[in-house]
Tab-separated table of C-alpha atoms in Angstrom:
chain	number	residue	atom	x	y	z
A	1	MET	CA	9.898	-26.544	28.122
A	2	SER	CA	11.177	-24.536	25.314
A	3	VAL	CA	9.023	-22.083	23.832
A	4	SER	CA	8.222	-22.315	19.967
A	5	PHE	CA	9.464	-19.780	17.894
A	6	PRO	CA	5.946	-18.703	17.099
A	7	ALA	CA	4.914	-18.113	20.471
A	8	ARG	CA	8.236	-16.417	21.185
A	9	ILE	CA	7.744	-13.671	18.024
A	10	LEU	CA	3.525	-14.015	18.774
A	11	ASP	CA	4.444	-12.952	22.217
A	12	TRP	CA	7.191	-10.539	21.499
A	13	TYR	CA	4.266	-8.569	18.532
A	14	ASP	CA	2.086	-8.223	20.871
A	15	ARG	CA	3.325	-6.193	23.633
A	16	ALA	CA	5.628	-4.337	20.907
A	17	ALA	CA	3.447	-4.513	17.590
A	18	ARG	CA	3.727	-0.340	15.437
A	19	VAL	CA	0.840	1.452	15.332
A	20	LEU	CA	0.294	1.960	11.343
A	21	PRO	CA	-2.963	3.198	10.001
A	22	TRP	CA	-3.634	0.850	7.999
A	23	ARG	CA	-2.887	-2.224	10.876
A	24	ILE	CA	-4.985	-4.176	12.746
A	25	ALA	CA	-3.712	-3.691	16.461
A	26	PRO	CA	-3.668	-7.772	17.621
A	27	GLY	CA	-5.814	-8.399	19.806
A	28	SER	CA	-8.449	-6.177	18.560
A	29	ASP	CA	-11.797	-7.572	17.209
A	30	ALA	CA	-11.660	-5.393	14.680
A	31	VAL	CA	-11.745	-6.999	10.589
A	32	PRO	CA	-9.236	-5.904	8.351
A	33	ASP	CA	-9.889	-4.438	5.695
A	34	PRO	CA	-8.100	-6.377	2.553
A	35	TYR	CA	-8.269	-2.778	0.799
A	36	ARG	CA	-6.253	-1.160	2.758
A	37	ILE	CA	-3.862	-4.171	3.209
A	38	TRP	CA	-3.521	-4.405	-0.342
A	39	LEU	CA	-3.322	-0.553	-0.759
A	40	ALA	CA	-0.432	-0.590	1.953
A	41	GLU	CA	1.798	-3.208	0.530
A	42	VAL	CA	1.646	-1.653	-2.569
A	43	MET	CA	2.718	1.607	-1.482
A	44	LEU	CA	5.438	0.178	1.113
A	45	GLN	CA	7.361	-1.686	-2.459
A	46	GLN	CA	10.622	0.130	-2.865
A	47	THR	CA	9.497	2.169	-0.186
A	48	THR	CA	9.685	3.324	3.950
A	49	VAL	CA	7.189	2.991	6.104
A	50	ALA	CA	7.713	6.887	7.063
A	51	ALA	CA	7.314	8.096	3.218
A	52	VAL	CA	4.674	5.761	3.053
A	53	ALA	CA	1.874	6.861	6.233
A	54	GLY	CA	1.451	10.045	4.806
A	55	TYR	CA	0.211	8.965	1.006
A	56	PHE	CA	-1.839	6.548	2.570
A	57	GLN	CA	-4.132	8.328	4.712
A	58	ARG	CA	-5.165	11.172	1.890
A	59	PHE	CA	-5.079	8.391	-0.472
A	60	THR	CA	-7.833	6.745	1.918
A	61	ALA	CA	-9.328	9.596	3.067
A	62	ARG	CA	-9.690	10.509	-1.138
A	63	TRP	CA	-10.889	6.992	-2.062
A	64	PRO	CA	-11.922	5.456	1.460
A	65	THR	CA	-12.843	1.832	-0.345
A	66	VAL	CA	-11.573	-0.396	-3.726
A	67	ALA	CA	-14.815	0.834	-5.956
A	68	ASP	CA	-14.218	4.191	-5.229
A	69	LEU	CA	-9.969	3.626	-6.407
A	70	ALA	CA	-11.281	2.547	-9.475
A	71	ALA	CA	-13.147	5.305	-10.520
A	72	ALA	CA	-11.440	7.410	-10.306
A	73	ASP	CA	-9.552	9.432	-12.902
A	74	ASP	CA	-6.050	8.351	-13.735
A	75	ALA	CA	-4.620	11.587	-13.854
A	76	ASP	CA	-6.024	12.497	-10.110
A	77	VAL	CA	-3.950	8.821	-8.873
A	78	MET	CA	-1.206	10.174	-11.136
A	79	ALA	CA	-0.916	13.362	-9.120
A	80	ALA	CA	-1.841	12.336	-5.608
A	81	TRP	CA	1.317	9.467	-6.033
A	82	ALA	CA	3.630	12.337	-7.279
A	83	GLY	CA	6.690	11.490	-5.016
A	84	LEU	CA	6.258	8.961	-3.635
A	85	GLY	CA	8.137	7.037	-6.995
A	86	TYR	CA	8.398	3.566	-9.149
A	87	TYR	CA	5.727	5.119	-10.635
A	88	ALA	CA	4.362	1.701	-12.530
A	89	ARG	CA	2.619	1.187	-9.176
A	90	ALA	CA	0.071	3.661	-9.489
A	91	ARG	CA	-1.102	2.810	-12.625
A	92	ASN	CA	-1.057	-1.432	-11.711
A	93	LEU	CA	-2.841	-0.059	-9.022
A	94	LEU	CA	-5.613	1.575	-10.867
A	95	ALA	CA	-5.807	-1.677	-13.316
A	96	CYS	CA	-6.253	-4.459	-10.526
A	97	ALA	CA	-8.695	-1.785	-8.145
A	98	ARG	CA	-10.899	-1.044	-11.600
A	99	ALA	CA	-10.599	-5.732	-12.041
A	100	VAL	CA	-11.249	-6.580	-8.825
A	101	VAL	CA	-14.857	-4.327	-9.330
A	102	ARG	CA	-15.100	-5.128	-12.542
A	103	ASP	CA	-14.530	-9.083	-11.861
A	104	HIS	CA	-14.859	-9.808	-8.346
A	105	GLY	CA	-17.727	-7.388	-7.694
A	106	GLY	CA	-15.484	-5.092	-5.929
A	107	ARG	CA	-14.429	-7.846	-3.532
A	108	PHE	CA	-10.858	-9.406	-3.192
A	109	PRO	CA	-10.542	-12.875	-3.620
A	110	ASP	CA	-9.049	-14.015	-0.352
A	111	SER	CA	-7.080	-17.237	-2.421
A	112	GLU	CA	-3.347	-16.752	-3.461
A	113	ALA	CA	-3.769	-17.374	-6.320
A	114	ALA	CA	-6.543	-15.208	-7.334
A	115	LEU	CA	-4.817	-12.905	-5.731
A	116	ARG	CA	-1.972	-13.307	-7.913
A	117	ALA	CA	-4.195	-12.885	-10.734
A	118	LEU	CA	-4.959	-9.412	-10.572
A	119	PRO	CA	-2.739	-7.300	-12.790
A	120	GLY	CA	0.150	-5.764	-10.252
A	121	ILE	CA	-0.287	-8.562	-7.675
A	122	GLY	CA	2.815	-10.617	-7.075
A	123	ASP	CA	3.905	-13.104	-5.020
A	124	TYR	CA	5.007	-11.013	-1.785
A	125	THR	CA	2.019	-8.989	-1.825
A	126	ALA	CA	-0.774	-11.762	-2.805
A	127	ALA	CA	0.861	-13.819	0.015
A	128	SER	CA	0.199	-10.479	2.341
A	129	VAL	CA	-2.825	-10.194	1.692
A	130	ALA	CA	-3.322	-13.082	2.202
A	131	ALA	CA	-2.125	-13.830	5.291
A	132	ILE	CA	-3.982	-10.591	6.843
A	133	ALA	CA	-6.447	-9.878	5.535
A	134	PHE	CA	-7.964	-13.363	5.230
A	135	GLY	CA	-5.833	-15.448	6.983
A	136	ARG	CA	-4.371	-17.535	4.450
A	137	ALA	CA	-1.568	-19.558	6.234
A	138	ALA	CA	0.794	-17.891	3.515
A	139	VAL	CA	4.497	-17.825	3.236
A	140	VAL	CA	4.845	-14.306	3.661
A	141	VAL	CA	8.522	-13.092	2.561
A	142	ASP	CA	9.860	-9.689	2.607
A	143	ALA	CA	13.473	-7.637	2.824
A	144	ASN	CA	12.524	-7.277	6.654
A	145	ILE	CA	11.819	-11.115	7.672
A	146	GLU	CA	14.766	-11.946	4.263
A	147	ARG	CA	17.418	-10.779	7.354
A	148	VAL	CA	15.620	-11.986	10.096
A	149	ILE	CA	15.570	-15.652	9.444
A	150	ALA	CA	18.495	-15.832	7.281
A	151	ARG	CA	20.071	-14.828	10.232
A	152	HIS	CA	18.301	-16.515	12.542
A	153	ARG	CA	18.947	-20.130	10.547
A	154	LEU	CA	22.196	-18.607	9.358
A	155	ILE	CA	21.173	-18.741	5.598
A	156	GLU	CA	24.393	-17.459	3.536
A	157	THR	CA	23.304	-18.552	-0.001
A	158	PRO	CA	23.297	-15.354	-1.642
A	159	LEU	CA	19.708	-13.487	-2.396
A	160	PRO	CA	18.020	-13.694	-4.548
A	161	LEU	CA	18.803	-18.086	-4.524
A	162	ALA	CA	18.212	-17.889	-0.824
A	163	LYS	CA	14.535	-17.116	-0.880
A	164	ARG	CA	13.781	-20.888	-1.135
A	165	GLU	CA	16.126	-21.814	1.515
A	166	ILE	CA	14.084	-19.121	3.713
A	167	ARG	CA	10.758	-19.936	2.618
A	168	ALA	CA	11.808	-23.459	3.415
A	169	ALA	CA	12.326	-22.665	7.145
A	170	LEU	CA	9.604	-20.263	7.461
A	171	ALA	CA	6.299	-23.211	5.880
A	172	PRO	CA	6.167	-25.021	8.643
A	173	ILE	CA	5.656	-22.898	11.324
A	174	VAL	CA	3.628	-20.163	9.796
A	175	PRO	CA	0.928	-20.507	12.448
A	176	ALA	CA	-2.616	-21.492	10.922
A	177	ASP	CA	-4.801	-18.804	14.008
A	178	ARG	CA	-2.637	-16.478	13.476
A	179	PRO	CA	-0.607	-15.961	10.118
A	180	GLY	CA	-0.902	-11.957	9.831
A	181	ASP	CA	-0.081	-11.364	13.280
A	182	PHE	CA	3.479	-13.731	12.992
A	183	ALA	CA	3.964	-11.989	9.199
A	184	GLN	CA	3.470	-8.729	10.451
A	185	ALA	CA	5.814	-10.082	13.902
A	186	LEU	CA	8.588	-10.116	11.343
A	187	MET	CA	8.565	-7.957	9.687
A	188	ASP	CA	8.667	-5.537	12.997
A	189	LEU	CA	11.211	-7.470	14.040
A	190	GLY	CA	13.821	-6.656	11.072
A	191	ALA	CA	11.704	-3.021	10.958
A	192	THR	CA	12.983	-2.820	14.770
A	193	ILE	CA	15.698	-5.284	15.846
A	194	CYS	CA	17.408	-6.781	13.718
A	195	THR	CA	18.623	-4.014	11.524
A	196	PRO	CA	20.465	-4.444	8.854
A	197	ARG	CA	23.386	-2.504	10.813
A	198	ALA	CA	23.705	-2.434	14.750
A	199	PRO	CA	21.190	-4.424	15.486
A	200	THR	CA	19.996	-5.084	18.920
A	201	CYS	CA	20.793	-8.539	19.818
A	202	ALA	CA	19.736	-8.545	23.088
A	203	ALA	CA	15.874	-6.918	22.818
A	204	CYS	CA	15.882	-9.843	20.012
A	205	PRO	CA	12.777	-12.604	21.727
A	206	LEU	CA	15.058	-14.699	18.970
A	207	MET	CA	17.959	-14.327	20.415
A	208	ALA	CA	18.165	-17.370	22.192
A	209	ASP	CA	18.353	-20.167	19.404
A	210	CYS	CA	20.416	-17.136	16.607
A	211	ARG	CA	22.640	-19.339	14.913
A	212	ALA	CA	24.060	-15.864	13.806
A	213	ARG	CA	24.479	-14.567	17.235
A	214	GLY	CA	27.775	-13.372	18.380
A	215	ARG	CA	29.037	-13.354	14.684
A	216	PRO	CA	32.022	-10.455	13.376
A	217	ASP	CA	30.093	-10.967	10.224
A	218	LEU	CA	26.495	-10.812	11.622
A	219	GLU	CA	25.596	-7.667	9.318
A	220	ARG	CA	26.348	-9.272	6.204
A	221	LEU	CA	23.629	-11.465	6.299
A	222	PRO	CA	21.296	-12.024	4.323
A	223	VAL	CA	23.803	-11.987	1.606
A	224	LYS	CA	23.422	-10.234	-1.323
A	225	PRO	CA	25.296	-10.718	-4.663
A	226	PRO	CA	27.144	-7.823	-6.059
A	227	LYS	CA	26.050	-4.199	-7.307
A	228	LYS	CA	26.205	-4.475	-10.925
A	229	ALA	CA	26.672	-0.529	-12.422
A	230	LYS	CA	23.797	1.536	-13.252
A	231	PRO	CA	24.452	3.078	-16.413
A	232	HIS	CA	25.006	7.129	-16.389
A	233	ARG	CA	22.475	8.466	-19.080
A	234	HIS	CA	21.681	12.903	-19.986
A	235	GLY	CA	18.847	14.144	-20.318
A	236	LEU	CA	17.329	18.119	-20.995
A	237	ALA	CA	13.588	19.488	-19.236
A	238	HIS	CA	12.253	22.723	-21.278
A	239	TRP	CA	11.270	25.740	-19.299
A	240	ILE	CA	8.594	27.222	-21.045
A	241	GLU	CA	7.167	30.461	-19.196
A	242	ARG	CA	3.836	32.528	-20.060
A	243	ASP	CA	2.024	34.987	-17.972
A	244	ALA	CA	3.488	33.800	-14.479
A	245	ARG	CA	2.615	29.740	-15.875
A	246	VAL	CA	4.906	26.854	-17.087
A	247	TRP	CA	4.024	24.972	-19.810
A	248	LEU	CA	3.375	20.911	-18.644
A	249	VAL	CA	3.223	17.890	-20.773
A	250	ARG	CA	1.590	14.690	-20.031
A	251	ARG	CA	4.299	11.643	-20.315
A	252	PRO	CA	2.991	8.774	-22.673
A	253	GLY	CA	1.265	6.411	-20.559
A	254	LYS	CA	4.220	4.094	-20.751
A	255	GLY	CA	7.742	3.738	-20.081
A	256	MET	CA	9.545	5.971	-17.089
A	257	LEU	CA	7.328	8.662	-15.389
A	258	GLY	CA	4.369	6.812	-17.380
A	259	GLY	CA	1.073	9.701	-17.089
A	260	MET	CA	2.742	12.154	-14.817
A	261	ARG	CA	2.344	15.537	-15.120
A	262	ALA	CA	6.003	16.640	-15.978
A	263	LEU	CA	8.162	19.729	-18.113
A	264	PRO	CA	8.792	18.498	-22.122
A	265	GLY	CA	11.625	17.278	-22.673
A	266	GLY	CA	13.700	14.784	-25.201
A	267	ASP	CA	14.944	11.176	-24.818
A	268	TRP	CA	17.129	10.429	-22.167
A	269	THR	CA	20.553	9.107	-23.850
A	270	ASP	CA	24.264	8.130	-23.544
A	271	THR	CA	25.473	11.117	-24.636
A	272	ARG	CA	25.874	15.039	-22.580
A	273	PRO	CA	23.934	17.737	-24.051
A	274	ILE	CA	25.989	20.336	-24.617
A	275	GLU	CA	23.258	23.278	-24.009
A	276	SER	CA	23.350	26.263	-21.471
A	277	ALA	CA	21.350	24.922	-18.269
A	278	VAL	CA	19.681	26.991	-15.784
A	279	ALA	CA	19.468	24.243	-13.468
A	280	GLU	CA	20.935	21.091	-13.327
A	281	VAL	CA	19.977	17.398	-11.168
A	282	ASP	CA	21.251	13.996	-10.350
A	283	HIS	CA	18.141	11.663	-10.312
A	284	GLY	CA	18.701	7.828	-9.576
A	285	PHE	CA	16.437	5.161	-10.975
A	286	THR	CA	16.723	1.077	-10.347
A	287	HIS	CA	18.199	0.039	-13.311
A	288	PHE	CA	19.887	4.248	-14.075
A	289	ASP	CA	21.296	7.546	-13.083
A	290	LEU	CA	19.843	10.175	-14.838
A	291	THR	CA	21.265	13.714	-15.281
A	292	LEU	CA	18.365	16.294	-16.303
A	293	LYS	CA	20.058	19.665	-17.134
A	294	LEU	CA	17.274	22.460	-17.360
A	295	VAL	CA	17.282	24.942	-20.424
A	296	ARG	CA	14.761	28.249	-20.918
A	297	ARG	CA	13.049	28.509	-23.841
A	298	ASP	CA	11.218	32.010	-25.162
A	299	ALA	CA	8.497	30.207	-27.234
A	300	LEU	CA	6.512	26.086	-27.979
A	301	PRO	CA	8.665	24.616	-30.619
A	302	GLU	CA	6.707	23.947	-33.610
A	303	SER	CA	7.343	20.146	-33.016
A	304	GLY	CA	8.582	18.133	-30.659
A	305	ASP	CA	6.906	16.230	-27.113
A	306	ALA	CA	6.880	20.090	-25.970
A	307	ALA	CA	4.618	20.876	-28.933
A	308	ALA	CA	2.168	18.243	-27.550
A	309	GLU	CA	-0.944	18.704	-26.450
A	310	GLY	CA	0.020	20.645	-22.581
A	311	GLU	CA	-1.321	22.813	-20.551
A	312	TRP	CA	-0.266	26.511	-19.132
A	313	TRP	CA	0.540	25.250	-15.051
A	314	PRO	CA	0.469	28.184	-12.709
A	315	ILE	CA	3.850	27.946	-11.133
A	316	SER	CA	2.516	29.146	-8.098
A	317	ASP	CA	0.580	26.492	-7.569
A	318	LEU	CA	2.690	23.666	-9.307
A	319	ASP	CA	2.493	21.537	-5.864
A	320	ALA	CA	-0.838	21.026	-7.057
A	321	ALA	CA	0.645	19.267	-10.396
A	322	GLY	CA	1.721	16.325	-9.190
A	323	LEU	CA	5.055	16.591	-10.621
A	324	PRO	CA	7.302	13.537	-10.001
A	325	THR	CA	10.108	13.635	-7.528
A	326	LEU	CA	12.474	14.524	-10.622
A	327	TYR	CA	10.637	17.209	-12.041
A	328	ARG	CA	10.579	19.390	-8.377
A	329	LYS	CA	14.091	18.793	-8.109
A	330	LEU	CA	14.891	20.447	-10.889
A	331	ILE	CA	12.399	23.062	-10.512
A	332	ASP	CA	12.994	23.824	-6.578
A	333	LYS	CA	17.038	23.990	-7.514
A	334	MET	CA	16.246	27.357	-10.947
A	335	LEU	CA	13.457	29.004	-8.383
A	336	GLU	CA	15.547	28.745	-5.471
A	337	ARG	CA	18.595	30.145	-7.478
A	338	ASP	CA	16.178	32.685	-9.441
A	339	ALA	CA	15.344	33.866	-5.636
């Protein structure tokens, strides 16, 4: 008698589950904390587990409950987020925490529909929190699960259209008694065995009936659409120094790196600046690539964003400024050159 797909993946998960700071181990009597599950899922968007673990532990030590986070100062949260990228997530994080406190008495709602109604929570996060934190039989599909199912069922429709077929394949087999473990088992399988390159098929609990097993083109699944060329933009940042301090401004609340401390500078455009720079970095965003040049100035200008409200920040304590990775890379490059 053949063992079902859910039974095989859950049996494997019981033996091989990754130990993660936001996860309740399989078989534990502990009750999942929806706040920790939600926080981890938001942090993990577009980011790796290795990059997130330290941030998660620092966040939960500083703001252990959703009410603590809701009461936090925006600038403190943005600074604590610095380096994780995709900074709109941090703004949505605060908006969501405050909505949970304001509209739900500090308790996350337990249905996908109610979770989706919260700021910054989309279909995936709603399903994940519903399944893992509340035991709802939700269909959870992240990039790892896409890969596992696309290969197991040999789904050759390119993404994102393939998502419909992947969800249709999963919906009938989500176990009602362990939907959260089922989702996390598939995530772990994709992260550790059914990897994008050189998957370890011999160790896979789903190997026996995997339709892509042994195919020379296995690694192309799931099929991705052709990449579009990203536009390239250019920008300037100004280094204005006085008494071992540098002038920092706060970027506008909306837009790229919104609400973050940064070096002053003009808009990012298609035109390459002609100014002589003391440092230059290339940085990739989701929709465009950027070359940012750093130019020294002797004093604050009378107009422009450098003249706006800002603060003189000790150069020796820039780690505490919570600067986005882009600006830290630029500053570090200049300081290395001047050392």
